[in-house]
Amino acid sequence: LHDGNIEDLNAKSNDRKLLYEEWASYSVFYKYQPIGLIRKYFGEKVGLYFAWLGVYTQMLIPAAIVGVIVFLYGCATVDDNIPSMEICDARNNITMCPLCDRACSYWKLVTACGTARASHLFDNPATVLFAIFMALWAVLFMEHWKRRQMRLNYIWDLTGFGEEEEDHNRAEYEFRVMQKTMRKEYSTPKITVTFAIVFGVILYRISIKAALHMSSNPTLANNTRATVKTTAAIINLIIIIILDEIYAAIARWLTTLEVPKTDKSFEERLIFKTFILKFVNAFTPIVYLAFFRGRLVGRPGKYLYVVRPHRMEECAHAGCLMELCIQLCITMLGKQLIQNNLFEIGIPKLKKLLRRRKSDLDSKREEELNKNLQCHEKDHFLGPFVGLSPEYMEMIIQFGMVTLFVASFPLAPLFALLNNIIEIRLDAKKFVMEMRRPIAAKAKDIGIWYNLLRGLSKVAVIVNAFVIAFTSDFIPRLVYQYMYSPDGTMHGFVNHALSYFNVSDFEQDTDPLQPMQLGYKVEVCRYKDYREPPWSGTPYELSKEFWVILAARLTFVIVFQNIVMLMSDFMDWLIPDIPKDISLQMHKEKILMVELFMKEEQGKRLGALDNHNQDTCNTPTSANQCPPQPRSRPVSHAGSRKPST
Amino acid sequence: LHDGNIEDLNAKSNDRKLLYEEWASYSVFYKYQPIGLIRKYFGEKVGLYFAWLGVYTQMLIPAAIVGVIVFLYGCATVDDNIPSMEICDARNNITMCPLCDRACSYWKLVTACGTARASHLFDNPATVLFAIFMALWAVLFMEHWKRRQMRLNYIWDLTGFGEEEEDHNRAEYEFRVMQKTMRKEYSTPKITVTFAIVFGVILYRISIKAALHMSSNPTLANNTRATVKTTAAIINLIIIIILDEIYAAIARWLTTLEVPKTDKSFEERLIFKTFILKFVNAFTPIVYLAFFRGRLVGRPGKYLYVVRPHRMEECAHAGCLMELCIQLCITMLGKQLIQNNLFEIGIPKLKKLLRRRKSDLDSKREEELNKNLQCHEKDHFLGPFVGLSPEYMEMIIQFGMVTLFVASFPLAPLFALLNNIIEIRLDAKKFVMEMRRPIAAKAKDIGIWYNLLRGLSKVAVIVNAFVIAFTSDFIPRLVYQYMYSPDGTMHGFVNHALSYFNVSDFEQDTDPLQPMQLGYKVEVCRYKDYREPPWSGTPYELSKEFWVILAARLTFVIVFQNIVMLMSDFMDWLIPDIPKDISLQMHKEKILMVELFMKEEQGKRLGALDNHNQDTCNTPTSANQCPPQPRSRPVSHAGSRKPST
């Protein structure tokens, strides 16, 4: 990568200096980006990235505001929330079944009061509306970007530019094609390998989870769970970040195995694979928390076990939503903090330093030399431009966090917004100062990234539907209120959602070691599930309520998904892809061009007529009727008369 | 509408004659249509219609074949079907509750044997696969058409043709705009009116249904039900056809109320409205049969009533699927037969005749004159061209029948195929012989029809999911086999699906007048529902099985919808919109054009150089180095030398 006309930043004003002042600085965070200048300096591809990032960040503002409102609504209504009030009411003397075998004892529901109140912040009816809002927001964002892209295409005069014109075959492909004729079995396991790796990732993550869980679970006391959970989430995060780097390498290796035909196809395949791997990596723990944790725990007296003494993980009383929130919060904040600050700032700086060291035989002499160094020589110490993929990837994963699990964490857009405001300037600094100037590349659109975004916003609808229906307590509450509640209020919901367990039905060696910890003999304890009581004909079987609520949950998923899809399609159809003024202007230009073309044609015809006239002028009789001749004619006469004389 | 170069069909060969022979004849039904010739003679718009119809008909062939296979599978397995075997087994002495109040008595389940066996033809596991197949078929059809359209666009040289160029304001719009400034409230109720009408249609249809039902139900005996149902379906059909004409008028009136800006927008709005109204009209009875009939009947002892003595309609024992089949069959066959033969052939012929009569003062003299009549005068007796909308509309409604309820009637594609083979030639005849020649109109695509088709194929996925889950017995059977069956087979399903009713619990004056009709005293009768038996703690309440099955049904809907949508999207993404050869050719042409342009530019530059050379030639020293002059030059010299001499 060679450097262009980059001069010292402290020297006279130039594009780079202008960019540095007007763009790559935190102090201008509130300003629009100088996209035109960026494009001029770095080329269309980089320009489009920053334009996209700008649109995304801009669109995050309303989402963040609504998210904060939803959160504040949760805060404001936490004291009016009947279920958490009932949990916190010490008069409801509910004895719960132990949370682990042997070591744990019975506990009072009132101790879960804090978690229940906190859960309400993220699990209230406003979240449902917010999930719908965010699904539509995603569509609106895609539409808005399409229009912005169209406008940029028009302004940058790319409307006629065809992508495929730059599509050259890769040298490696030409080489491999020759090889391929010899060993044909090379290309068949392509896709198989990719899928195998993806499944491998999932299995690997689950086993890590299990290992982590096994080592920590039996020793901890009940009230230290939250802290352990938080540290577990942090460990998780670190693993994610480390694995991310490994997966990027794997994706690259896999794609070279595939030997795609062109550079563009190579890039797209690489991106797609990296995306799948990174996505699985980033979202496995979240999906596990949202949909699997606490589902397969069995029931008292018949727990399911990972390995004999270790039960499947249960959620806290108020559902797994709270833990999901913590996980999302830590992933988003932590990833952004660590990856942005450490990787994006630290590593390039470190590399720059190292590279400087390497060529630094005598540090003192070097320093002296450094001052006299030409700017383009200085640029050599800057990191090479590695493409926009990592930048896009990071943003797409963030977009996934913002849209996919927004029902469980309404503050996600706010976090994303704050991150992006920094991210834009950070990337800007990196591009202007830390990296060599990339070769300007033309691009009409953001390519495969658009498809990935679109795919994500489609998946988001169904994921949010499932989060609301299955992870939150929204549906059970609704069903209770309208089907079971004696007075049509939420009073009694907590009691209704707890099943009874007769302590004499514990399996051997699973009953608590200290059954009298609460100070009285427990005969029946409660657990969160919808099962028949021990005195029914079919004790501990899933009760009718369970199936009623399941049907309600599923109905909600169907209704939510279809309504949101319908609204999205309607919005997609309502908003034209090309802004009105641009389409008008394009139309005008087309007409102008047609007119110009017509005029030229006419001009040619007239010219032919002219010639014809001159032909007739050859005859002496018509000589005086000849029209006045065009300007260039006398010159040629003058020139041609000479040889004839 | 004026006629073009139409000559007598018996005269010398011309385009019309060629079309008549090669296209508008049933004897060439197996041949591809001469689309190029059609386009040449009728213009692009008509050409596209017939090309579309051709693609649709062609695509129906595999669908029809698979449909027939599914039907044959049903026929082949009808004797192995355990539920219908159990129903037909006289040893299972099951006494059913009466089907109507007072007049009906108890009946033996074995009498439903025929219906049960017939139901299996349309309600077997293969239908599920067929529904998935048809959803993908719809996507494939859309993709195939997109590619065909692209190819036609390329061949017909329309790739550069912009739709909006032909978009002129309607005269009426200009007129109305002036008026509008005076009364502005005119435009607000637009959409409101449309929606009101749609709901009106639904209500009207339901009330007609209720009226029909009330007048016929109480008098009929149990075994005449099928015939009455068939006649009801025929009456329904006639009402549909009559209403269709009325709705078309309403739609036109509504659209004129809206005062759209351009002709194109007028047409699109009109089509959209007509479509909605016709669609609601055609599908209300089918949707009613599929999803509402038999759902809201209540239970013995607590039936729901339309008006007191008239219960809500029940379905036959094997579910409403059979009746849905009959309805679909009659609608498709009948609509095609009546509308095609009567309306499309009969009415134009009749009109032609009438028009001839009108201008026929003296029939004998006329006849004499007729022989000497010029062909273009003869054409005057032909009907005017009324646009392609009715043709498209008919096909779209048919497409709806084929895709929306294909799960309940696998023969629909076959019926549609047979109809379309006739339809193509019929329309061809109509265009060539019965109508005046339309003004050739340019069109790049089939416009709003494509969007309607796309919308339909999206709706089809969810409708089919619901038909399989709720109308057919597929899910209850599956749940029985895997959750309740003692031996993992279907044995005992019929008994499991019937609830018990104690005849002493009948409401007053609803118990049968002849309780001893079967020859013994009935104490407990059975009815098809999942409710608690009279001896349970909560008699006649919905049982746990009901909720389990409901949850299973809903799960099926979610899984089916999302899998099919995923597969559709994947297929959409897999198949490029532009055929490879066309895109290659277009690319080549583009390069060629760029080269040509470059050459011309170069030519100009050379020319300029030439001129420059000639300028230098003016100086006497360089005179001998002048290049040989272009061909046209000597002429102008010859002409211009004269005046100078």
PDB file of C-alpha atoms in Angstrom, chain A residues 368-566:
ATOM      1  CA  GLU A 368      17.562  12.685  15.021  1.00  0.00           C
ATOM      2  CA  LEU A 369      16.863  11.349  11.590  1.00  0.00           C
ATOM      3  CA  ASN A 370      13.166  11.176  12.371  1.00  0.00           C
ATOM      4  CA  LYS A 371      12.919  14.903  12.536  1.00  0.00           C
ATOM      5  CA  ASN A 372      14.314  15.316   9.070  1.00  0.00           C
ATOM      6  CA  LEU A 373      12.308  12.370   7.763  1.00  0.00           C
ATOM      7  CA  GLN A 374      10.105  13.035   4.773  1.00  0.00           C
ATOM      8  CA  CYS A 375       6.440  12.663   5.529  1.00  0.00           C
ATOM      9  CA  HIS A 376       5.993   9.774   3.129  1.00  0.00           C
ATOM     10  CA  GLU A 377       8.797   7.955   4.886  1.00  0.00           C
ATOM     11  CA  LYS A 378       7.083   8.569   8.172  1.00  0.00           C
ATOM     12  CA  ASP A 379       3.953   7.063   6.722  1.00  0.00           C
ATOM     13  CA  HIS A 380       5.819   3.821   6.350  1.00  0.00           C
ATOM     14  CA  PHE A 381       5.626   3.384  10.100  1.00  0.00           C
ATOM     15  CA  LEU A 382       1.851   3.509   9.946  1.00  0.00           C
ATOM     16  CA  GLY A 383      -0.113   0.271   9.916  1.00  0.00           C
ATOM     17  CA  PRO A 384      -1.244  -1.134   6.604  1.00  0.00           C
ATOM     18  CA  PHE A 385      -4.865  -0.777   5.567  1.00  0.00           C
ATOM     19  CA  VAL A 386      -6.553  -4.127   6.272  1.00  0.00           C
ATOM     20  CA  GLY A 387      -9.885  -3.471   4.598  1.00  0.00           C
ATOM     21  CA  LEU A 388     -13.194  -2.355   5.962  1.00  0.00           C
ATOM     22  CA  SER A 389     -14.456  -5.814   6.916  1.00  0.00           C
ATOM     23  CA  PRO A 390     -13.503  -5.656  10.606  1.00  0.00           C
ATOM     24  CA  GLU A 391     -15.185  -2.278  10.944  1.00  0.00           C
ATOM     25  CA  TYR A 392     -18.378  -3.439   9.275  1.00  0.00           C
ATOM     26  CA  MET A 393     -18.330  -6.715  11.160  1.00  0.00           C
ATOM     27  CA  GLU A 394     -18.164  -4.985  14.489  1.00  0.00           C
ATOM     28  CA  MET A 395     -21.079  -2.761  13.576  1.00  0.00           C
ATOM     29  CA  ILE A 396     -23.187  -5.627  12.259  1.00  0.00           C
ATOM     30  CA  ILE A 397     -22.705  -7.623  15.428  1.00  0.00           C
ATOM     31  CA  GLN A 398     -23.735  -4.514  17.320  1.00  0.00           C
ATOM     32  CA  PHE A 399     -26.749  -4.111  15.071  1.00  0.00           C
ATOM     33  CA  GLY A 400     -27.602  -7.710  15.934  1.00  0.00           C
ATOM     34  CA  MET A 401     -27.422  -6.913  19.654  1.00  0.00           C
ATOM     35  CA  VAL A 402     -29.580  -3.849  19.187  1.00  0.00           C
ATOM     36  CA  THR A 403     -32.301  -5.558  17.151  1.00  0.00           C
ATOM     37  CA  LEU A 404     -32.248  -9.229  18.121  1.00  0.00           C
ATOM     38  CA  PHE A 405     -32.593  -8.998  21.871  1.00  0.00           C
ATOM     39  CA  VAL A 406     -33.988  -5.537  22.228  1.00  0.00           C
ATOM     40  CA  ALA A 407     -37.070  -6.968  23.923  1.00  0.00           C
ATOM     41  CA  SER A 408     -34.925  -8.021  26.840  1.00  0.00           C
ATOM     42  CA  PHE A 409     -32.660  -4.998  27.046  1.00  0.00           C
ATOM     43  CA  PRO A 410     -34.215  -1.709  25.984  1.00  0.00           C
ATOM     44  CA  LEU A 411     -31.059   0.224  26.808  1.00  0.00           C
ATOM     45  CA  ALA A 412     -29.130  -1.533  24.029  1.00  0.00           C
ATOM     46  CA  PRO A 413     -29.730   1.248  21.465  1.00  0.00           C
ATOM     47  CA  LEU A 414     -28.445   3.834  23.949  1.00  0.00           C
ATOM     48  CA  PHE A 415     -25.260   1.859  24.576  1.00  0.00           C
ATOM     49  CA  ALA A 416     -24.829   1.408  20.847  1.00  0.00           C
ATOM     50  CA  LEU A 417     -25.367   5.089  20.210  1.00  0.00           C
ATOM     51  CA  LEU A 418     -22.791   6.145  22.784  1.00  0.00           C
ATOM     52  CA  ASN A 419     -20.343   3.626  21.371  1.00  0.00           C
ATOM     53  CA  ASN A 420     -20.907   4.759  17.807  1.00  0.00           C
ATOM     54  CA  ILE A 421     -20.420   8.430  18.518  1.00  0.00           C
ATOM     55  CA  ILE A 422     -16.972   7.484  19.779  1.00  0.00           C
ATOM     56  CA  GLU A 423     -16.506   4.842  17.098  1.00  0.00           C
ATOM     57  CA  ILE A 424     -16.928   7.258  14.190  1.00  0.00           C
ATOM     58  CA  ARG A 425     -14.215   9.592  15.430  1.00  0.00           C
ATOM     59  CA  LEU A 426     -12.044   6.690  16.497  1.00  0.00           C
ATOM     60  CA  ASP A 427     -12.221   5.117  13.061  1.00  0.00           C
ATOM     61  CA  ALA A 428     -11.655   8.526  11.560  1.00  0.00           C
ATOM     62  CA  LYS A 429      -8.506   9.041  13.634  1.00  0.00           C
ATOM     63  CA  LYS A 430      -7.341   5.568  12.699  1.00  0.00           C
ATOM     64  CA  PHE A 431      -7.858   6.220   9.005  1.00  0.00           C
ATOM     65  CA  VAL A 432      -6.261   9.642   9.038  1.00  0.00           C
ATOM     66  CA  MET A 433      -3.395   9.041  11.422  1.00  0.00           C
ATOM     67  CA  GLU A 434      -2.720   5.447  12.301  1.00  0.00           C
ATOM     68  CA  MET A 435      -2.943   3.766   8.937  1.00  0.00           C
ATOM     69  CA  ARG A 436      -1.404   4.109   5.542  1.00  0.00           C
ATOM     70  CA  ARG A 437      -3.707   5.652   3.044  1.00  0.00           C
ATOM     71  CA  PRO A 438      -5.767   2.947   1.356  1.00  0.00           C
ATOM     72  CA  ILE A 439      -5.951   2.667  -2.415  1.00  0.00           C
ATOM     73  CA  ALA A 440      -9.141   4.451  -3.379  1.00  0.00           C
ATOM     74  CA  ALA A 441     -11.688   1.830  -4.427  1.00  0.00           C
ATOM     75  CA  LYS A 442     -14.897   2.514  -6.269  1.00  0.00           C
ATOM     76  CA  ALA A 443     -18.087   0.996  -4.892  1.00  0.00           C
ATOM     77  CA  LYS A 444     -21.718   1.541  -5.624  1.00  0.00           C
ATOM     78  CA  ASP A 445     -23.119   0.033  -2.454  1.00  0.00           C
ATOM     79  CA  ILE A 446     -22.046  -1.633   0.759  1.00  0.00           C
ATOM     80  CA  GLY A 447     -22.394  -5.022  -0.939  1.00  0.00           C
ATOM     81  CA  ILE A 448     -22.989  -8.149   1.106  1.00  0.00           C
ATOM     82  CA  TRP A 449     -23.259  -6.121   4.312  1.00  0.00           C
ATOM     83  CA  TYR A 450     -26.631  -4.861   3.205  1.00  0.00           C
ATOM     84  CA  ASN A 451     -27.879  -8.405   2.760  1.00  0.00           C
ATOM     85  CA  LEU A 452     -26.553  -9.382   6.168  1.00  0.00           C
ATOM     86  CA  LEU A 453     -28.293  -6.403   7.753  1.00  0.00           C
ATOM     87  CA  ARG A 454     -31.510  -7.289   6.008  1.00  0.00           C
ATOM     88  CA  GLY A 455     -31.222 -10.896   7.113  1.00  0.00           C
ATOM     89  CA  LEU A 456     -30.612  -9.789  10.685  1.00  0.00           C
ATOM     90  CA  SER A 457     -33.599  -7.486  10.757  1.00  0.00           C
ATOM     91  CA  LYS A 458     -35.764 -10.364   9.518  1.00  0.00           C
ATOM     92  CA  VAL A 459     -34.433 -12.781  12.110  1.00  0.00           C
ATOM     93  CA  ALA A 460     -34.895 -10.084  14.747  1.00  0.00           C
ATOM     94  CA  VAL A 461     -38.673 -10.208  14.385  1.00  0.00           C
ATOM     95  CA  ILE A 462     -38.966 -13.882  15.238  1.00  0.00           C
ATOM     96  CA  VAL A 463     -36.280 -13.739  17.950  1.00  0.00           C
ATOM     97  CA  ASN A 464     -38.017 -10.846  19.675  1.00  0.00           C
ATOM     98  CA  ALA A 465     -41.339 -12.649  19.423  1.00  0.00           C
ATOM     99  CA  PHE A 466     -39.794 -15.639  21.183  1.00  0.00           C
ATOM    100  CA  VAL A 467     -38.054 -13.512  23.815  1.00  0.00           C
ATOM    101  CA  ILE A 468     -41.306 -11.814  24.753  1.00  0.00           C
ATOM    102  CA  ALA A 469     -43.328 -15.022  24.606  1.00  0.00           C
ATOM    103  CA  PHE A 470     -40.937 -17.400  26.332  1.00  0.00           C
ATOM    104  CA  THR A 471     -38.253 -15.509  28.241  1.00  0.00           C
ATOM    105  CA  SER A 472     -40.365 -12.807  29.808  1.00  0.00           C
ATOM    106  CA  ASP A 473     -43.357 -13.389  32.068  1.00  0.00           C
ATOM    107  CA  PHE A 474     -45.566 -11.214  29.893  1.00  0.00           C
ATOM    108  CA  ILE A 475     -47.804 -13.980  28.542  1.00  0.00           C
ATOM    109  CA  PRO A 476     -48.273 -15.964  31.779  1.00  0.00           C
ATOM    110  CA  ARG A 477     -49.308 -12.717  33.463  1.00  0.00           C
ATOM    111  CA  LEU A 478     -51.761 -11.889  30.718  1.00  0.00           C
ATOM    112  CA  VAL A 479     -53.246 -15.393  30.792  1.00  0.00           C
ATOM    113  CA  TYR A 480     -53.559 -15.257  34.558  1.00  0.00           C
ATOM    114  CA  GLN A 481     -55.247 -11.882  34.464  1.00  0.00           C
ATOM    115  CA  TYR A 482     -57.851 -12.839  31.870  1.00  0.00           C
ATOM    116  CA  MET A 483     -58.390 -16.529  32.540  1.00  0.00           C
ATOM    117  CA  TYR A 484     -57.604 -17.411  36.124  1.00  0.00           C
ATOM    118  CA  SER A 485     -57.627 -14.293  38.228  1.00  0.00           C
ATOM    119  CA  PRO A 486     -60.715 -14.245  40.453  1.00  0.00           C
ATOM    120  CA  ASP A 487     -60.940 -10.438  40.375  1.00  0.00           C
ATOM    121  CA  GLY A 488     -59.320  -9.605  37.026  1.00  0.00           C
ATOM    122  CA  THR A 489     -56.172  -8.162  38.625  1.00  0.00           C
ATOM    123  CA  MET A 490     -52.692  -9.583  39.005  1.00  0.00           C
ATOM    124  CA  HIS A 491     -53.235 -10.393  42.684  1.00  0.00           C
ATOM    125  CA  GLY A 492     -52.431 -14.036  43.293  1.00  0.00           C
ATOM    126  CA  PHE A 493     -50.255 -14.441  40.202  1.00  0.00           C
ATOM    127  CA  VAL A 494     -47.154 -15.364  42.171  1.00  0.00           C
ATOM    128  CA  ASN A 495     -49.018 -18.099  43.998  1.00  0.00           C
ATOM    129  CA  HIS A 496     -50.583 -19.329  40.744  1.00  0.00           C
ATOM    130  CA  ALA A 497     -47.217 -19.592  39.014  1.00  0.00           C
ATOM    131  CA  LEU A 498     -45.735 -21.811  41.738  1.00  0.00           C
ATOM    132  CA  SER A 499     -46.333 -25.535  41.892  1.00  0.00           C
ATOM    133  CA  TYR A 500     -46.387 -27.650  45.024  1.00  0.00           C
ATOM    134  CA  PHE A 501     -43.861 -30.318  45.936  1.00  0.00           C
ATOM    135  CA  ASN A 502     -44.124 -32.800  48.746  1.00  0.00           C
ATOM    136  CA  VAL A 503     -40.672 -33.049  50.339  1.00  0.00           C
ATOM    137  CA  SER A 504     -41.179 -36.757  50.955  1.00  0.00           C
ATOM    138  CA  ASP A 505     -40.938 -37.242  47.173  1.00  0.00           C
ATOM    139  CA  PHE A 506     -37.259 -36.188  46.979  1.00  0.00           C
ATOM    140  CA  GLU A 507     -35.010 -38.702  45.305  1.00  0.00           C
ATOM    141  CA  GLN A 508     -32.562 -40.451  47.564  1.00  0.00           C
ATOM    142  CA  ASP A 509     -29.597 -38.267  48.603  1.00  0.00           C
ATOM    143  CA  THR A 510     -30.999 -35.129  47.020  1.00  0.00           C
ATOM    144  CA  ASP A 511     -32.932 -33.725  49.970  1.00  0.00           C
ATOM    145  CA  PRO A 512     -31.272 -30.826  51.807  1.00  0.00           C
ATOM    146  CA  LEU A 513     -28.742 -31.591  54.523  1.00  0.00           C
ATOM    147  CA  GLN A 514     -30.089 -28.851  56.753  1.00  0.00           C
ATOM    148  CA  PRO A 515     -33.875 -29.069  56.330  1.00  0.00           C
ATOM    149  CA  MET A 516     -34.516 -26.993  59.431  1.00  0.00           C
ATOM    150  CA  GLN A 517     -32.491 -23.961  58.296  1.00  0.00           C
ATOM    151  CA  LEU A 518     -35.625 -21.802  58.123  1.00  0.00           C
ATOM    152  CA  GLY A 519     -36.530 -22.715  61.711  1.00  0.00           C
ATOM    153  CA  TYR A 520     -39.519 -24.973  61.010  1.00  0.00           C
ATOM    154  CA  LYS A 521     -40.180 -28.344  59.451  1.00  0.00           C
ATOM    155  CA  VAL A 522     -41.058 -28.032  55.773  1.00  0.00           C
ATOM    156  CA  GLU A 523     -43.582 -30.510  54.375  1.00  0.00           C
ATOM    157  CA  VAL A 524     -44.507 -28.888  51.085  1.00  0.00           C
ATOM    158  CA  CYS A 525     -42.215 -26.556  49.190  1.00  0.00           C
ATOM    159  CA  ARG A 526     -42.944 -24.542  46.047  1.00  0.00           C
ATOM    160  CA  TYR A 527     -41.148 -24.281  42.721  1.00  0.00           C
ATOM    161  CA  LYS A 528     -41.705 -22.190  39.635  1.00  0.00           C
ATOM    162  CA  ASP A 529     -43.492 -24.313  37.070  1.00  0.00           C
ATOM    163  CA  TYR A 530     -46.992 -25.270  36.030  1.00  0.00           C
ATOM    164  CA  ARG A 531     -47.351 -28.840  37.267  1.00  0.00           C
ATOM    165  CA  GLU A 532     -50.005 -30.834  39.016  1.00  0.00           C
ATOM    166  CA  PRO A 533     -49.821 -30.785  42.829  1.00  0.00           C
ATOM    167  CA  PRO A 534     -48.773 -33.958  44.712  1.00  0.00           C
ATOM    168  CA  TRP A 535     -52.377 -34.627  45.760  1.00  0.00           C
ATOM    169  CA  SER A 536     -53.740 -34.792  42.206  1.00  0.00           C
ATOM    170  CA  GLY A 537     -54.328 -38.023  40.287  1.00  0.00           C
ATOM    171  CA  THR A 538     -51.257 -37.442  38.127  1.00  0.00           C
ATOM    172  CA  PRO A 539     -48.807 -35.730  40.501  1.00  0.00           C
ATOM    173  CA  TYR A 540     -46.073 -33.534  39.050  1.00  0.00           C
ATOM    174  CA  GLU A 541     -47.292 -33.857  35.467  1.00  0.00           C
ATOM    175  CA  LEU A 542     -47.513 -30.702  33.408  1.00  0.00           C
ATOM    176  CA  SER A 543     -50.815 -29.145  34.285  1.00  0.00           C
ATOM    177  CA  LYS A 544     -53.537 -27.815  32.044  1.00  0.00           C
ATOM    178  CA  GLU A 545     -52.393 -24.274  32.889  1.00  0.00           C
ATOM    179  CA  PHE A 546     -49.014 -25.091  31.401  1.00  0.00           C
ATOM    180  CA  TRP A 547     -50.581 -26.029  28.084  1.00  0.00           C
ATOM    181  CA  VAL A 548     -52.957 -23.076  28.118  1.00  0.00           C
ATOM    182  CA  ILE A 549     -50.029 -20.725  28.656  1.00  0.00           C
ATOM    183  CA  LEU A 550     -47.942 -22.520  26.043  1.00  0.00           C
ATOM    184  CA  ALA A 551     -50.755 -22.113  23.520  1.00  0.00           C
ATOM    185  CA  ALA A 552     -50.991 -18.433  24.451  1.00  0.00           C
ATOM    186  CA  ARG A 553     -47.244 -17.983  24.048  1.00  0.00           C
ATOM    187  CA  LEU A 554     -47.284 -19.622  20.627  1.00  0.00           C
ATOM    188  CA  THR A 555     -50.290 -17.598  19.554  1.00  0.00           C
ATOM    189  CA  PHE A 556     -48.431 -14.484  20.560  1.00  0.00           C
ATOM    190  CA  VAL A 557     -45.427 -15.514  18.458  1.00  0.00           C
ATOM    191  CA  ILE A 558     -47.605 -16.059  15.381  1.00  0.00           C
ATOM    192  CA  VAL A 559     -49.560 -12.847  15.825  1.00  0.00           C
ATOM    193  CA  PHE A 560     -46.480 -10.752  16.611  1.00  0.00           C
ATOM    194  CA  GLN A 561     -44.426 -12.124  13.754  1.00  0.00           C
ATOM    195  CA  ASN A 562     -47.134 -11.703  11.160  1.00  0.00           C
ATOM    196  CA  ILE A 563     -48.233  -8.266  12.262  1.00  0.00           C
ATOM    197  CA  VAL A 564     -44.681  -6.964  12.351  1.00  0.00           C
ATOM    198  CA  MET A 565     -43.875  -8.546   8.987  1.00  0.00           C
ATOM    199  CA  LEU A 566     -46.994  -7.049   7.473  1.00  0.00           C
TER     200      LEU A 566
END
